[in-house]
C-alpha positions as a printed Julia matrix, in Angstrom:
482×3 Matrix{Float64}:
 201.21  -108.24  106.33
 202.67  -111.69  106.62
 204.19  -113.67  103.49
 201.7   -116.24  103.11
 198.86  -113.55  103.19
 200.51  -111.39  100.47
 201.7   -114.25   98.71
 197.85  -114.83   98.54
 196.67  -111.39   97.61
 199.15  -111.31   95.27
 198.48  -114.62   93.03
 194.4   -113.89   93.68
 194.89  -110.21   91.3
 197.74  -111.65   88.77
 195.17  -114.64   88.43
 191.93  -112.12   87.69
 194.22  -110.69   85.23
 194.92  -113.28   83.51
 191.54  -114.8    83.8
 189.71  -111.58   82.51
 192.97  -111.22   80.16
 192.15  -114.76   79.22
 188.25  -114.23   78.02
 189.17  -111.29   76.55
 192.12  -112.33   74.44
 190.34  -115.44   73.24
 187.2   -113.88   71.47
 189.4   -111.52   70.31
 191.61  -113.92   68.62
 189.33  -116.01   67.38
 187.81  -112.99   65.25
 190.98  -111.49   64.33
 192.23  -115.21   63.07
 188.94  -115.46   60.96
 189.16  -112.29   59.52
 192.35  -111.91   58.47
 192.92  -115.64   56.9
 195.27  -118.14   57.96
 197.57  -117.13   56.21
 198.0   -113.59   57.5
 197.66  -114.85   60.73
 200.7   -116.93   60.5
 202.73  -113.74   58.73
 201.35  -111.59   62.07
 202.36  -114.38   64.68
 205.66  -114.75   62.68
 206.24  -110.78   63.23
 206.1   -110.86   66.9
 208.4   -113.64   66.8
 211.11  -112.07   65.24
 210.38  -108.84   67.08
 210.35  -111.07   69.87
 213.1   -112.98   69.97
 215.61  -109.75   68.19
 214.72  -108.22   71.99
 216.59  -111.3    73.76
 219.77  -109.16   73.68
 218.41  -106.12   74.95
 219.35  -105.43   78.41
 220.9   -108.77   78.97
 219.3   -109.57   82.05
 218.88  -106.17   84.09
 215.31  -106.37   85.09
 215.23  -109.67   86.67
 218.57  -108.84   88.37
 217.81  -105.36   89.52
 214.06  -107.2    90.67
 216.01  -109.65   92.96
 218.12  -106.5    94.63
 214.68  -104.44   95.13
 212.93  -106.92   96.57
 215.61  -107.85   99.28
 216.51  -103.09   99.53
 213.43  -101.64   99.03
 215.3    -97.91   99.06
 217.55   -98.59   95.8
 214.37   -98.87   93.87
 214.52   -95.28   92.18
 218.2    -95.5    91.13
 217.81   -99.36   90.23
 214.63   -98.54   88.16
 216.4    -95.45   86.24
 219.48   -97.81   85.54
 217.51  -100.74   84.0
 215.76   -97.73   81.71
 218.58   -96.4    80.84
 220.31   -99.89   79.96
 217.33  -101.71   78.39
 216.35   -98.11   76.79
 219.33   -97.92   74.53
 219.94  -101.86   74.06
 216.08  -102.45   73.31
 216.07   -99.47   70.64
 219.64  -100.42   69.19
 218.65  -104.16   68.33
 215.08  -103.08   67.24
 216.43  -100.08   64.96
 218.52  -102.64   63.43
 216.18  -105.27   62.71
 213.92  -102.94   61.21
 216.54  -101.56   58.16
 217.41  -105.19   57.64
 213.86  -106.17   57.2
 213.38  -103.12   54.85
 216.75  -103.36   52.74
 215.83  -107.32   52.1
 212.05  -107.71   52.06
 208.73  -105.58   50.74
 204.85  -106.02   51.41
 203.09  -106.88   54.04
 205.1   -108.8    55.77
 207.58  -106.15   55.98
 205.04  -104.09   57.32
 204.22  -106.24   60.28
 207.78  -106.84   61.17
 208.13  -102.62   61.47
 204.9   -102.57   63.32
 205.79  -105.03   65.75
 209.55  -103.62   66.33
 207.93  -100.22   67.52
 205.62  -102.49   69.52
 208.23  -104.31   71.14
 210.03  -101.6    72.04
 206.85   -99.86   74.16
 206.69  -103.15   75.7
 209.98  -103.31   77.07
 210.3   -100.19   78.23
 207.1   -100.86   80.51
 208.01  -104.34   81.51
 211.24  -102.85   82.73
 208.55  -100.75   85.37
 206.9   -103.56   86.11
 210.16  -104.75   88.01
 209.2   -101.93   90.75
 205.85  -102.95   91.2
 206.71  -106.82   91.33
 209.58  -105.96   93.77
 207.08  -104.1    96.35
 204.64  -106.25   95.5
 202.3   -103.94   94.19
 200.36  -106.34   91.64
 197.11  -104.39   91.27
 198.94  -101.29   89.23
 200.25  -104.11   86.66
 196.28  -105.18   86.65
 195.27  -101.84   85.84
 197.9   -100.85   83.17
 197.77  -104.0    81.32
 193.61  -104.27   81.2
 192.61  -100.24   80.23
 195.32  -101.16   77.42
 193.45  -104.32   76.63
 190.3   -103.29   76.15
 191.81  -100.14   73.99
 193.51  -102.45   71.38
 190.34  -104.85   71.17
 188.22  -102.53   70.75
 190.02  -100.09   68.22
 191.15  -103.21   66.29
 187.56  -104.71   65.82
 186.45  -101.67   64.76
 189.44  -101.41   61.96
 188.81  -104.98   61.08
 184.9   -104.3    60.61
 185.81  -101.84   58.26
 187.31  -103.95   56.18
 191.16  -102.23   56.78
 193.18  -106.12   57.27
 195.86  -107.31   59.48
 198.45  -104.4    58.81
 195.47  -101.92   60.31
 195.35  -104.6    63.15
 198.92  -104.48   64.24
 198.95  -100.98   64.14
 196.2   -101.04   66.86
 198.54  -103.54   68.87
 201.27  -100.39   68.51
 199.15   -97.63   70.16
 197.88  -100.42   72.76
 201.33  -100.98   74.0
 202.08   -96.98   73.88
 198.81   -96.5    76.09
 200.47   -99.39   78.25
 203.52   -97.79   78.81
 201.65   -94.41   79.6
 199.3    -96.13   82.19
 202.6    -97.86   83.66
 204.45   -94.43   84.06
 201.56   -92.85   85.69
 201.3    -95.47   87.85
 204.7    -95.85   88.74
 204.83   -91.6    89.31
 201.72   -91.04   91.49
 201.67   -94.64   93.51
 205.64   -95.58   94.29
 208.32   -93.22   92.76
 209.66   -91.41   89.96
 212.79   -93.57   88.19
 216.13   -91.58   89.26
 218.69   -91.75   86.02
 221.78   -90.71   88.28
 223.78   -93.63   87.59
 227.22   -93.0    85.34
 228.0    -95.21   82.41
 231.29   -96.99   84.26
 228.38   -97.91   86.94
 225.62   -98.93   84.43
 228.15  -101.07   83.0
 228.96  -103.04   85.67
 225.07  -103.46   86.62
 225.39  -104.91   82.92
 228.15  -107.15   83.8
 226.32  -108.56   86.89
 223.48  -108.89   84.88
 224.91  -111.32   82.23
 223.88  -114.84   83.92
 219.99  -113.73   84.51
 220.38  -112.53   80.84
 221.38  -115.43   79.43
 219.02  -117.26   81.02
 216.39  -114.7    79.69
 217.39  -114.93   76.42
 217.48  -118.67   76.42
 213.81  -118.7    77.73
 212.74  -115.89   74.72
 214.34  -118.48   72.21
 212.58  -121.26   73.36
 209.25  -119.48   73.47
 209.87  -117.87   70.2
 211.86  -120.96   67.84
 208.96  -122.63   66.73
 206.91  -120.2    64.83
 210.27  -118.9    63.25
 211.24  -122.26   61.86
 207.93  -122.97   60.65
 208.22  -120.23   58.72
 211.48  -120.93   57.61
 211.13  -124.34   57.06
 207.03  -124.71   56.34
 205.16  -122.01   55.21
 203.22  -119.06   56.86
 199.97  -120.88   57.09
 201.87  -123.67   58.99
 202.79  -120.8    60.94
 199.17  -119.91   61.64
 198.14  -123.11   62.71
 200.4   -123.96   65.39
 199.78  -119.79   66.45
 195.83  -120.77   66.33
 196.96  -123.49   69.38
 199.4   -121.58   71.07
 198.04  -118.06   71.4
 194.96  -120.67   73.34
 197.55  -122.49   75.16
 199.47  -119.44   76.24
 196.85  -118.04   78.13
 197.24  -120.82   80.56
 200.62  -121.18   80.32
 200.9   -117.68   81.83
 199.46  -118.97   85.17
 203.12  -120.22   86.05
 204.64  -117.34   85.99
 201.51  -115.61   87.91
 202.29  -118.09   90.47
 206.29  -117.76   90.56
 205.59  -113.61   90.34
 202.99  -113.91   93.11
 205.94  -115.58   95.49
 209.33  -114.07   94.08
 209.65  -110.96   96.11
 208.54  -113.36   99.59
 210.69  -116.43   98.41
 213.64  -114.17   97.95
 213.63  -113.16  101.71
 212.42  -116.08  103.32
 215.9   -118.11  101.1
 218.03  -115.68  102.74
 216.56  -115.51  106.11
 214.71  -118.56  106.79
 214.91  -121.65  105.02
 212.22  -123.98  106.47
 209.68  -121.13  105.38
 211.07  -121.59  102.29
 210.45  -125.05  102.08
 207.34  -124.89  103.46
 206.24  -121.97  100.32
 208.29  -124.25   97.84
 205.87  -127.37   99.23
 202.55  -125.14   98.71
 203.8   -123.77   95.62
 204.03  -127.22   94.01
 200.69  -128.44   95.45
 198.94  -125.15   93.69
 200.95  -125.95   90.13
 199.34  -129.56   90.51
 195.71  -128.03   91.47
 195.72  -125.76   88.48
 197.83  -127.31   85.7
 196.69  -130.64   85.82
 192.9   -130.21   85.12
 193.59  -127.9    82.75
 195.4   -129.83   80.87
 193.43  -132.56   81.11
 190.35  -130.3    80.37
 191.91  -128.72   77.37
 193.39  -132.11   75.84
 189.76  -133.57   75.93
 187.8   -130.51   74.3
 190.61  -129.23   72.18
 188.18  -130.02   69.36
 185.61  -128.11   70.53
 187.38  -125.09   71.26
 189.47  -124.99   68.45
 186.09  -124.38   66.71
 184.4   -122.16   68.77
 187.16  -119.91   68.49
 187.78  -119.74   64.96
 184.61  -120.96   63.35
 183.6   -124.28   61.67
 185.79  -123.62   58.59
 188.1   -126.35   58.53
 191.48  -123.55   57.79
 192.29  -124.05   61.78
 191.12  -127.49   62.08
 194.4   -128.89   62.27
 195.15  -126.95   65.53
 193.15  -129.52   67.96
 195.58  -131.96   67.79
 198.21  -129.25   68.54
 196.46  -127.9    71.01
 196.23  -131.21   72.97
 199.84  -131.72   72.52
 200.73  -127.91   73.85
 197.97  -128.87   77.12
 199.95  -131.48   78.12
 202.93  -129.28   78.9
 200.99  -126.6    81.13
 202.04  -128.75   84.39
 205.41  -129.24   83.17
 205.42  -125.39   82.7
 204.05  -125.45   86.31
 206.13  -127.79   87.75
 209.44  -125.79   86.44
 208.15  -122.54   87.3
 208.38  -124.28   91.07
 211.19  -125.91   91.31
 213.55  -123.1    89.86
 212.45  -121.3    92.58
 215.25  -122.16   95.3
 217.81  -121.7    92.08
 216.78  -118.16   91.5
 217.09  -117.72   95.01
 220.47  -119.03   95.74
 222.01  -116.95   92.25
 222.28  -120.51   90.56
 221.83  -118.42   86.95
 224.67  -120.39   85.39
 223.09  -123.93   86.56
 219.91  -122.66   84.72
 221.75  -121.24   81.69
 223.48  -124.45   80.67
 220.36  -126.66   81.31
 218.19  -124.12   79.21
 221.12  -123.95   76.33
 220.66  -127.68   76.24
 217.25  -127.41   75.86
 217.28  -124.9    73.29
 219.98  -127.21   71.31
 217.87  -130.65   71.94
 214.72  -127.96   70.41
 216.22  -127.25   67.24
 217.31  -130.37   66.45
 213.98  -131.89   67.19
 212.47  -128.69   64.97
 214.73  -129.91   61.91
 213.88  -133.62   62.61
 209.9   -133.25   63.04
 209.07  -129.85   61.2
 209.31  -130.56   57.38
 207.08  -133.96   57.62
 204.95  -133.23   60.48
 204.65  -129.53   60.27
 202.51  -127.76   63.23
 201.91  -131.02   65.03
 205.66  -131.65   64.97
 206.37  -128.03   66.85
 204.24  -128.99   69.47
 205.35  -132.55   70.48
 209.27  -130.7    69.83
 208.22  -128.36   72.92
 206.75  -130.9    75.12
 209.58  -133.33   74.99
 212.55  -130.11   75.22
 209.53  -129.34   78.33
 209.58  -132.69   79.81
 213.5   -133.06   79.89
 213.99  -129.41   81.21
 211.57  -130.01   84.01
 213.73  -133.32   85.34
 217.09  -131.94   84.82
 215.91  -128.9    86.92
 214.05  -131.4    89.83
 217.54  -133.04   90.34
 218.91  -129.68   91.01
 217.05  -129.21   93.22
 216.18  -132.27   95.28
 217.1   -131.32   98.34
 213.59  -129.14   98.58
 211.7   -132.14   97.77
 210.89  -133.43  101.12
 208.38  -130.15  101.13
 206.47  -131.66   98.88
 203.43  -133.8   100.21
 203.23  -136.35   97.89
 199.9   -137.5    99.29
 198.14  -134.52   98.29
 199.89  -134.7    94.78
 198.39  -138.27   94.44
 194.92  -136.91   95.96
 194.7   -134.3    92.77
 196.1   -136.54   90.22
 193.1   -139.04   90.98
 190.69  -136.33   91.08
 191.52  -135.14   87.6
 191.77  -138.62   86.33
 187.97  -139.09   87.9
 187.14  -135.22   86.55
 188.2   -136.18   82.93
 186.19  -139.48   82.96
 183.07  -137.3    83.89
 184.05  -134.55   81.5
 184.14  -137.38   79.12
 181.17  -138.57   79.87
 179.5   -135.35   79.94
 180.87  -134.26   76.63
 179.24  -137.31   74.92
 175.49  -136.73   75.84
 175.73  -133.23   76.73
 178.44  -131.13   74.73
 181.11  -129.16   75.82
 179.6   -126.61   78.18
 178.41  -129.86   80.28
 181.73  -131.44   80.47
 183.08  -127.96   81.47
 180.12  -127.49   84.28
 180.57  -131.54   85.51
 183.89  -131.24   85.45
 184.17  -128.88   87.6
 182.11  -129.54   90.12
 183.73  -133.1    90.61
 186.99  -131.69   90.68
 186.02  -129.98   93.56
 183.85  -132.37   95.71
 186.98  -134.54   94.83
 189.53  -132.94   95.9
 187.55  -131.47   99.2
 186.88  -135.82   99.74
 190.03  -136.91   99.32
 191.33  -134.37  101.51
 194.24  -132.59   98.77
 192.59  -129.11  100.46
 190.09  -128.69  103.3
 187.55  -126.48  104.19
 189.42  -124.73  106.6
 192.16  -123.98  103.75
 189.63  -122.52  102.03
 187.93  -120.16  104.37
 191.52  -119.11  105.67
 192.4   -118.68  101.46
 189.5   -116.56  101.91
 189.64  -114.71  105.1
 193.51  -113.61  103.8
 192.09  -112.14  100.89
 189.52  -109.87  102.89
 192.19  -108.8   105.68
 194.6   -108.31  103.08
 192.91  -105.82  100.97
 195.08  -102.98  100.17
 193.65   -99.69  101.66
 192.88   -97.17   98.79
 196.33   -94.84   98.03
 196.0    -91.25   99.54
């Protein structure tokens, strides 16, 4: 199968993942937010951010290391796999362990609670993100599909029902436990029956210097889980837990579309690896249609999502004004889902060419230039003030990294960049329009459509793009596994 046809394939399942991911997660956040109070909310989002962000030293870069040496050797994938277990294993359950006697030797309740909860939860997740690396490096995206949605659909379900009788947010996180455990299960099984069982014939002197090779991509992992994870922890530090819960009311919303970027950079990893090391125009060429794809999604989205924040704010968590605040977040957050797009592109050609230390210092800046914005903006402007911390930290991070990498940007066709920007400026305007005498579902149905016609007319993708987008997708249909 050629690149650009598996390329294809491969972004068309991670996107119906996340797009039935998407629907899913949304109604079910919206009900879980109203039933459990802002307030718990905030203590919930808090927990996974600190279980979060306690993870950033476990296994200090393995999988996306051992990923980039799969992809290029396709035959070291059962040792590599059984090494990153091992070493992500014992790390992961280390740091974890040790958060959770801290949290119990210095705090009680429910919040304590939640923090255990979501430490065991963590700890199922990285073990079956670490299996992921296998299916991501043969480019086997539908098993990830299938994992992640039967373990979906078992948390929302089993949590609604715990939160219909009445059991609260502790009974709630517990269902997010045995969701992850169901993942990990589904992963294995996949992993056993459709590729190959992890070999764990590696000695420790060997495992340690996979460890040691590892350190730049794991800095530059942990610097990403600290960036994702700062803001709800210094809310809570500085603010309050219901401060917390607003800006998590926005950003559980936004993340859902900020997760497209990394579809898109997973969908071309494995094929951008080898096409770096064995052809570079086809590089450039992917790098050019790369960026024209982060334009075509992430800039009607978040023009979409800045204009009906309102709106979905409260169809998501009722008319109750607790979560009101989080539409003017949430517009804030929109605005940097092309950024996110955007970087996701162009550190590309850096992951490719091992620039890990290039990324680690720009990301350490940003991380600095985030906390100090956090203590500047937090204690007077709260939520709000989290939000318009990441976008600027998003903005700078996103030029620093395009001057890295300038010699790619000749790939880009600027007059198909220009062609989308006007048709989302033109789409909005509708939207707009369609918003005022019609309501949201209108502006949503309007601005679609012109989006489309738009784009077709001013020639930023064609017909024949399409039907070849389409004919890939038929030829490249995996045949069923025998």
């Amino acid at each position: 199968m050629q690149d650009g046809r598996r390329i294809a394939l491969n972004a068309a399942l991670m996107l119906l993942k996340q797009a039935i991911m998407a629907v899913l997660g949304v109604v079910f956040v919206g009900y879980l937010a109203r039933k459990v109070g802002v307030a718990a909310w905030g203590e919930f989002q808090a927990s996974l951010a600190i279980a979060g962000i306690v993870t950033i030293a476990a296994g200090v870069g393995v999988r996306g290391y051992l990923a980039r040496e799969i992809a290029v050797r396709p035959e070291l994938g059962p040792r590599h796999l059984g090494a990153a277990l091992a070493i992500r294993g014992v790390t992961g359950t280390l740091v974890l362990g040790a958060t959770v006697a801290v949290v119990l030797a210095t705090r009680s309740g429910t919040g304590a609670q939640l923090v255990v909860l979501a430490a065991a939860s963590q700890l199922a997740t990285l073990l079956y993100s670490t299996m992921w690396l296998s299916f991501e490096a043969h480019e086997r995206f539908e098993l990830i599909l299938y994992a992640e949605l039967g373990a979906r659909l078992f948390v929302i379900g089993l949590s609604t029902a715990l939160l219909a009788l009445g059991l609260g947010v502790v009974a709630a996180a517990a269902a997010f436990l045995l969701g992850n455990v169901l993942e990990l299960g589904l992963t294995a099984h996949y992993l056993r029956t459709r590729l190959y069982r992890p070999e764990f014939a590696m000695p420790p002197a060997a495992l340690w210097q996979i460890a040691k090779r590892s350190l730049p991509i794991g800095a530059l992992g942990a610097l990403a889980s600290a960036l994702l994870q700062a803001d709800r922890i210094m809310l809570r530090a500085l603010c309050d837990e219901e401060a917390v819960g607003v800006y998590s009311a926005a950003w559980v919303l936004n993340e859902n579309f900020r997760m497209l970027p990394d579809v898109l950079l997973g969908a071309a990893f494995a094929a951008g690896m080898r096409l770096y090391a064995q052809d570079r125009d086809a590089f450039g060429r992917l790098y050019g249609g790369c960026m024209l794809v982060a334009a075509l999604f992430g800039l009607p989205v978040a023009a979409g999502l800045f204009l009906l924040a309102p709106d979905v704010i409260q169809l998501v968590y009722g008319a109750a004004g607790d979560y009101a605040p989080a539409a003017e977040v949430l517009r804030v957050l929109a605005c940097g889902v092309p950024v996110m797009f955007a970087f996701q592109v162009v550190t590309l050609p850096l992951l490719a060419a091992k620039r890990e230390g290039d990324m680690v210092r720009l990301l350490a800046v940003t991380l600095v230039a985030k906390i100090a914005l956090n203590l500047l903006l937090l204690p007077r402007y709260r939520a709000l003030g989290a939000a318009c911390a990441t976008l600027a930290v998003g903005a700078g991070s996103l030029l620093a990294s395009w001057g890295m990498t300038a010699r790619w940007a000749h790939f880009v066709e600027l007059g198909r960049i220009i062609a989308v920007l006007a048709a989302t400026a033109a789409m909005a305007s509708a939207a707009y329009a369609a918003r005022v005498l019609a309501g949201m579902w209108a502006s949503i149905a309007v601005g679609a459509a012109v989006y489309v016609a738009l784009l077709l007319a001013l020639r930023a993708v064609s017909f024949r793009e399409l039907r070849a987008l389409l004919a890939r997708r038929v030829r490249a249909a995996p045949a069923p596994a025998g």
